[in-house]
Coordinates of C-alpha atoms and ligand atoms in Angstrom, one line a residue:
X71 CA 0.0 0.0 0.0
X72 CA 1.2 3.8 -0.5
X73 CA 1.7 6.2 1.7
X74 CA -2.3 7.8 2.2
X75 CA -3.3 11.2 1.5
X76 CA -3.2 13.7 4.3
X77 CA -4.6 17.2 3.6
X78 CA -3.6 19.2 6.7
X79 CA -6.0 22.1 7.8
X80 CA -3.8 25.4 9.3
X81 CA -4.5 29.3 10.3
X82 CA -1.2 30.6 11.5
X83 CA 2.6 29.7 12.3
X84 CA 2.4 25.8 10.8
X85 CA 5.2 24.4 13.0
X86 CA 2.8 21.5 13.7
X87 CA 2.6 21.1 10.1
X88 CA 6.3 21.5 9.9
X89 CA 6.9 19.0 12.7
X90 CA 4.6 16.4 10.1
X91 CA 6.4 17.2 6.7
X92 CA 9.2 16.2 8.4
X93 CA 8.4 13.1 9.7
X94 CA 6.3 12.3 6.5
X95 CA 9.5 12.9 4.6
X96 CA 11.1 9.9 6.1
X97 CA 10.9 6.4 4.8
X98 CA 8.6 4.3 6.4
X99 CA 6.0 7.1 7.3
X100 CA 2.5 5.6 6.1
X101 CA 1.0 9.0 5.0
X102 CA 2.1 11.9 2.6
X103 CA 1.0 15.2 2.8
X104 CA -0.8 16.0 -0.6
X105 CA -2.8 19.6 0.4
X106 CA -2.6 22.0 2.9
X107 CA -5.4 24.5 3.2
X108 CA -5.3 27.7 5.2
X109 CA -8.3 30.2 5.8
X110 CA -5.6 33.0 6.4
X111 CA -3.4 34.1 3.3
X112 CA -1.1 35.5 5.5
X113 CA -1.1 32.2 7.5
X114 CA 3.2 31.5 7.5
X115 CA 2.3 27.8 7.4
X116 CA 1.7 28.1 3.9
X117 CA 4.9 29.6 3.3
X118 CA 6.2 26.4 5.1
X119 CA 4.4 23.9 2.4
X120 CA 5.2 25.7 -0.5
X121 CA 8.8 25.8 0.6
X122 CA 8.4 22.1 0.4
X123 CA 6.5 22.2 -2.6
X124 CA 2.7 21.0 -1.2
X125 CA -0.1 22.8 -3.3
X126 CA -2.0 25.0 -1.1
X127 CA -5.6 26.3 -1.2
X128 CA -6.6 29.6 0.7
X129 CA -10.3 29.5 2.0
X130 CA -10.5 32.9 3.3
X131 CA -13.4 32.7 6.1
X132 CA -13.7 36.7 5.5
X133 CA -15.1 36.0 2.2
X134 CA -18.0 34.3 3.5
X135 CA -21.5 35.3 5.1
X136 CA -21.8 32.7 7.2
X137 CA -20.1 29.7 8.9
X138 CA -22.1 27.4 6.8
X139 CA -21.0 28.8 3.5
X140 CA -17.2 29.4 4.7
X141 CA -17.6 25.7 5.2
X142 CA -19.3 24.4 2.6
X143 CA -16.6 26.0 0.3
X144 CA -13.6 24.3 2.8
X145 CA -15.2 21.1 2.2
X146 CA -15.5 21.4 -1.6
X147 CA -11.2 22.5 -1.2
X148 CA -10.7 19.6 1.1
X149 CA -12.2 17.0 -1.4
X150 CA -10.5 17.9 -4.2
X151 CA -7.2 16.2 -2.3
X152 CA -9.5 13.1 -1.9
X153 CA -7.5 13.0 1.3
X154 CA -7.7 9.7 3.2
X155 CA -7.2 11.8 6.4
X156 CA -7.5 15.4 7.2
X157 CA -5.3 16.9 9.9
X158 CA -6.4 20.3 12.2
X159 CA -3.1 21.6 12.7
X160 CA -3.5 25.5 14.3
X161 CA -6.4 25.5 12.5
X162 CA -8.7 28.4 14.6
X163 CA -11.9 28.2 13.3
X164 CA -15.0 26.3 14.9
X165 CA -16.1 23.8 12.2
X166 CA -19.6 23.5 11.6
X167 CA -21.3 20.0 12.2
X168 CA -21.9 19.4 9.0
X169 CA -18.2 19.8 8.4
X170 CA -17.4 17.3 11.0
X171 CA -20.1 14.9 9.6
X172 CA -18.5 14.8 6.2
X173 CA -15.2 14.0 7.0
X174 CA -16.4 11.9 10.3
X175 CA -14.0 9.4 11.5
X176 CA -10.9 11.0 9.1
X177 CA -10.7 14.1 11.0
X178 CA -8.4 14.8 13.6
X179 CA -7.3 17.7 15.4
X180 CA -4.5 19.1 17.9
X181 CA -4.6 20.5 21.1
X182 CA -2.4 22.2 23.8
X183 CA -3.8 20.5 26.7
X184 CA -4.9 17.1 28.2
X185 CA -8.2 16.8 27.0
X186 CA -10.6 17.1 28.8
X187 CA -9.2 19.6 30.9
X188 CA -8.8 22.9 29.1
X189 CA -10.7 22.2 26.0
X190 CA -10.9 26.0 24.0
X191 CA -8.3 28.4 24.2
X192 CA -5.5 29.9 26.2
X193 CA -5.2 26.5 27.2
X194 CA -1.4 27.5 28.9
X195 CA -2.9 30.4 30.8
X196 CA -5.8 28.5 32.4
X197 CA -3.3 26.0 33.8
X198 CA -1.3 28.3 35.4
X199 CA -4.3 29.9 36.8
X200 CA -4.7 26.9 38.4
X201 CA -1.9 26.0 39.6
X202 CA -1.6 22.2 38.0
X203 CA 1.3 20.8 38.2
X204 CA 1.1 18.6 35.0
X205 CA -0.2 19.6 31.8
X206 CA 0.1 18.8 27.8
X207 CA -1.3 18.0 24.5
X208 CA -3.9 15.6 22.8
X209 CA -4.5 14.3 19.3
X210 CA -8.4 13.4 18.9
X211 CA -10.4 12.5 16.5
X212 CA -13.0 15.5 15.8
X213 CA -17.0 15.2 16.8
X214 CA -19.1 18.0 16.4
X215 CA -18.9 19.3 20.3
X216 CA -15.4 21.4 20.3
X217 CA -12.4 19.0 21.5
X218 CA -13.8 16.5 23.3
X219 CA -14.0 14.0 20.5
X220 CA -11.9 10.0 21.0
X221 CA -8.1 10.7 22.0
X222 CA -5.6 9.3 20.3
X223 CA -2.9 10.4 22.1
X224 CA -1.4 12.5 24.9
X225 CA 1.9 13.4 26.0
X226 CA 2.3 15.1 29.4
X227 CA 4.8 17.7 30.6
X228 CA 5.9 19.5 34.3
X229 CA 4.9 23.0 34.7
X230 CA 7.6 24.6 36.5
X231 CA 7.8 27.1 39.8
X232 CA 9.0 29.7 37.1
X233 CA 7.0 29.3 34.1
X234 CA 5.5 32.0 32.6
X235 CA 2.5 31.1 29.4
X236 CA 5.3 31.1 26.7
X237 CA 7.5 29.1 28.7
X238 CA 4.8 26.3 29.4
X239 CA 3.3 26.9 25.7
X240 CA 7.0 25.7 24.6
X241 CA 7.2 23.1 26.4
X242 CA 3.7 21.6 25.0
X243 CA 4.4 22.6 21.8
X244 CA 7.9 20.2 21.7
X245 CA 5.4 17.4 22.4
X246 CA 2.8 18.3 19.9
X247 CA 5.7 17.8 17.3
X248 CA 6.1 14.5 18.7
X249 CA 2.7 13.5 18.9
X250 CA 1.1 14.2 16.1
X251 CA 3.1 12.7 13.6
X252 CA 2.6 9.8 15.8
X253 CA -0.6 9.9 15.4
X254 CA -1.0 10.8 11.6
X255 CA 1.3 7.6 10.9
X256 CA -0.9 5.0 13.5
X257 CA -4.0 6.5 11.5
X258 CA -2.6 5.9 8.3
X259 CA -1.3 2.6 9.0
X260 CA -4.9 1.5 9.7
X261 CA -3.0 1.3 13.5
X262 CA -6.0 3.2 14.9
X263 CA -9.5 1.3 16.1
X264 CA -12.6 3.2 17.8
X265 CA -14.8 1.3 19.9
X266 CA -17.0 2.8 22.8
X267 CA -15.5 6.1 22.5
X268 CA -12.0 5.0 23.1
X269 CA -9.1 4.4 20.8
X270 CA -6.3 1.7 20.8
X271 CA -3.5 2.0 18.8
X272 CA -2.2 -1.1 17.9
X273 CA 1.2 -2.3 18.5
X274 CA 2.5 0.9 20.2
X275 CA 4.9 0.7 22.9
X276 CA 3.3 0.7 26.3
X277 CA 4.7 3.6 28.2
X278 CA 5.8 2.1 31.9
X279 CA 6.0 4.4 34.9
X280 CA 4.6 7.9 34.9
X281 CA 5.2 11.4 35.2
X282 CA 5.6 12.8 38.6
X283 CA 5.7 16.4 39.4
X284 CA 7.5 17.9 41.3
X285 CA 10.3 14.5 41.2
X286 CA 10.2 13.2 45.0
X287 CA 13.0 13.2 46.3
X288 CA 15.6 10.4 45.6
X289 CA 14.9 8.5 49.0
X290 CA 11.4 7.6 47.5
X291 CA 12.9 6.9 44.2
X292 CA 15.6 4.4 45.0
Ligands
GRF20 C1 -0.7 24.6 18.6 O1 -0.4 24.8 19.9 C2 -2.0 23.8 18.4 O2 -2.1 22.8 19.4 C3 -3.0 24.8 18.6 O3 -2.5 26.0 17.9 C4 -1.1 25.9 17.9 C5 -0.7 26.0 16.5 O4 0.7 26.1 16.3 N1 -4.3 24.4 18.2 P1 1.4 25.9 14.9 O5 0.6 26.8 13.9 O6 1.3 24.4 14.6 O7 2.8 26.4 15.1

């Protein structure tokens, strides 16, 4: 089988998308990216895919009434890649569910906190706020209800006596670029199976031990 058809879905920056062109460009990696589509043609991530030669598609929401015909028009653009998945990857608009029907069960998106704590935005902030001492980043699949579809993945991180939001936004991010290529290549190995709202990936490592924060002290450690 080829690599499959990812079109990847982005608004801003695009070092998620990055992070995936990378790892796509390596052998082995089951998916290629064929598309990236941005609804902001200032949006650097497209600067990224055509410096790597992807064909992009600009979908500018401002040229559209309403949400429905904004997405109606995305979904035509998406199509046209006959993607086998379709990544979110900074992409900041809320999709409408008829969107999220269309490419059910091949959507997936990316975001800067373990779901489901945090779901929306200024994810980084809110969990300083609180004082947590652990947060992160999930890959889900996307349901119509804003990120709280089937995770896929999640990698956890420490946040630290001196973090500030871009310090702890960092942090995530470095995992993001970890996970979601990840998950994009379990998908698109067929490595990925829903049942009863959760998700197993098949044949991944299993991850021993887990994260502790702050580290006790060595005494408890030995
Ligand atoms: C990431 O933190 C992603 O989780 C969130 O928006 C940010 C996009 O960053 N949804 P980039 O455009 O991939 O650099």
């Amino acid at each position: 089988m080829g690599a499959r058809r990812v079109t990847v879905l982005v608004s801003g920056r695009g070092s998620n998308l990055a992070a995936l062109a990378d790892a796509a460009g390596q052998r082995d990696f089951a998916g290629t990216i064929t598309h990236v589509v941005s609804n902001r043609p200032a949006a650097r991530a497209l600067d990224i895919a055509r410096a790597r030669g992807v064909p992009t598609t600009v979908v500018d929401h401002t040229w559209f009434a309403t949400r429905e015909a904004f997405d109606a028009e995305l979904a035509r653009a998406v199509e046209q890649a006959e993607p086998a998945l379709v990544v979110l990857a900074g992409f900041m608009r809320v999709l409408t569910d008829a969107f999220v029907r269309r490419f059910d069960g091949r959507l997936i998106n990316v975001h800067p906190s373990l779901l489901p704590a945090y779901p929306g935005l200024h994810t980084h902030r809110r969990a300083l706020a609180d004082g947590v001492k652990v947060h992160g980043c999930t890959v889900h699949f996307v349901t119509p209800e804003v990120d709280v579809g089937p995770i896929i993945a999640q990698a956890a991180v420490p946040v630290l006596p001196d973090d500030d939001e871009g310090a702890l936004a960092a942090r995530v991010l470095r995992q993001e670029h970890r996970l979601l290529p990840a998950a994009v290549h379990w998908y698109c190995a067929g490595r990925l199976t829903l049942h009863a709202g959760r998700v197993r990936v098949h044949d991944a490592p299993v991850a021993e031990g887990a994260l502790l924060c702050p580290a006790p002290d060595p005494m408890w450690t030995a």
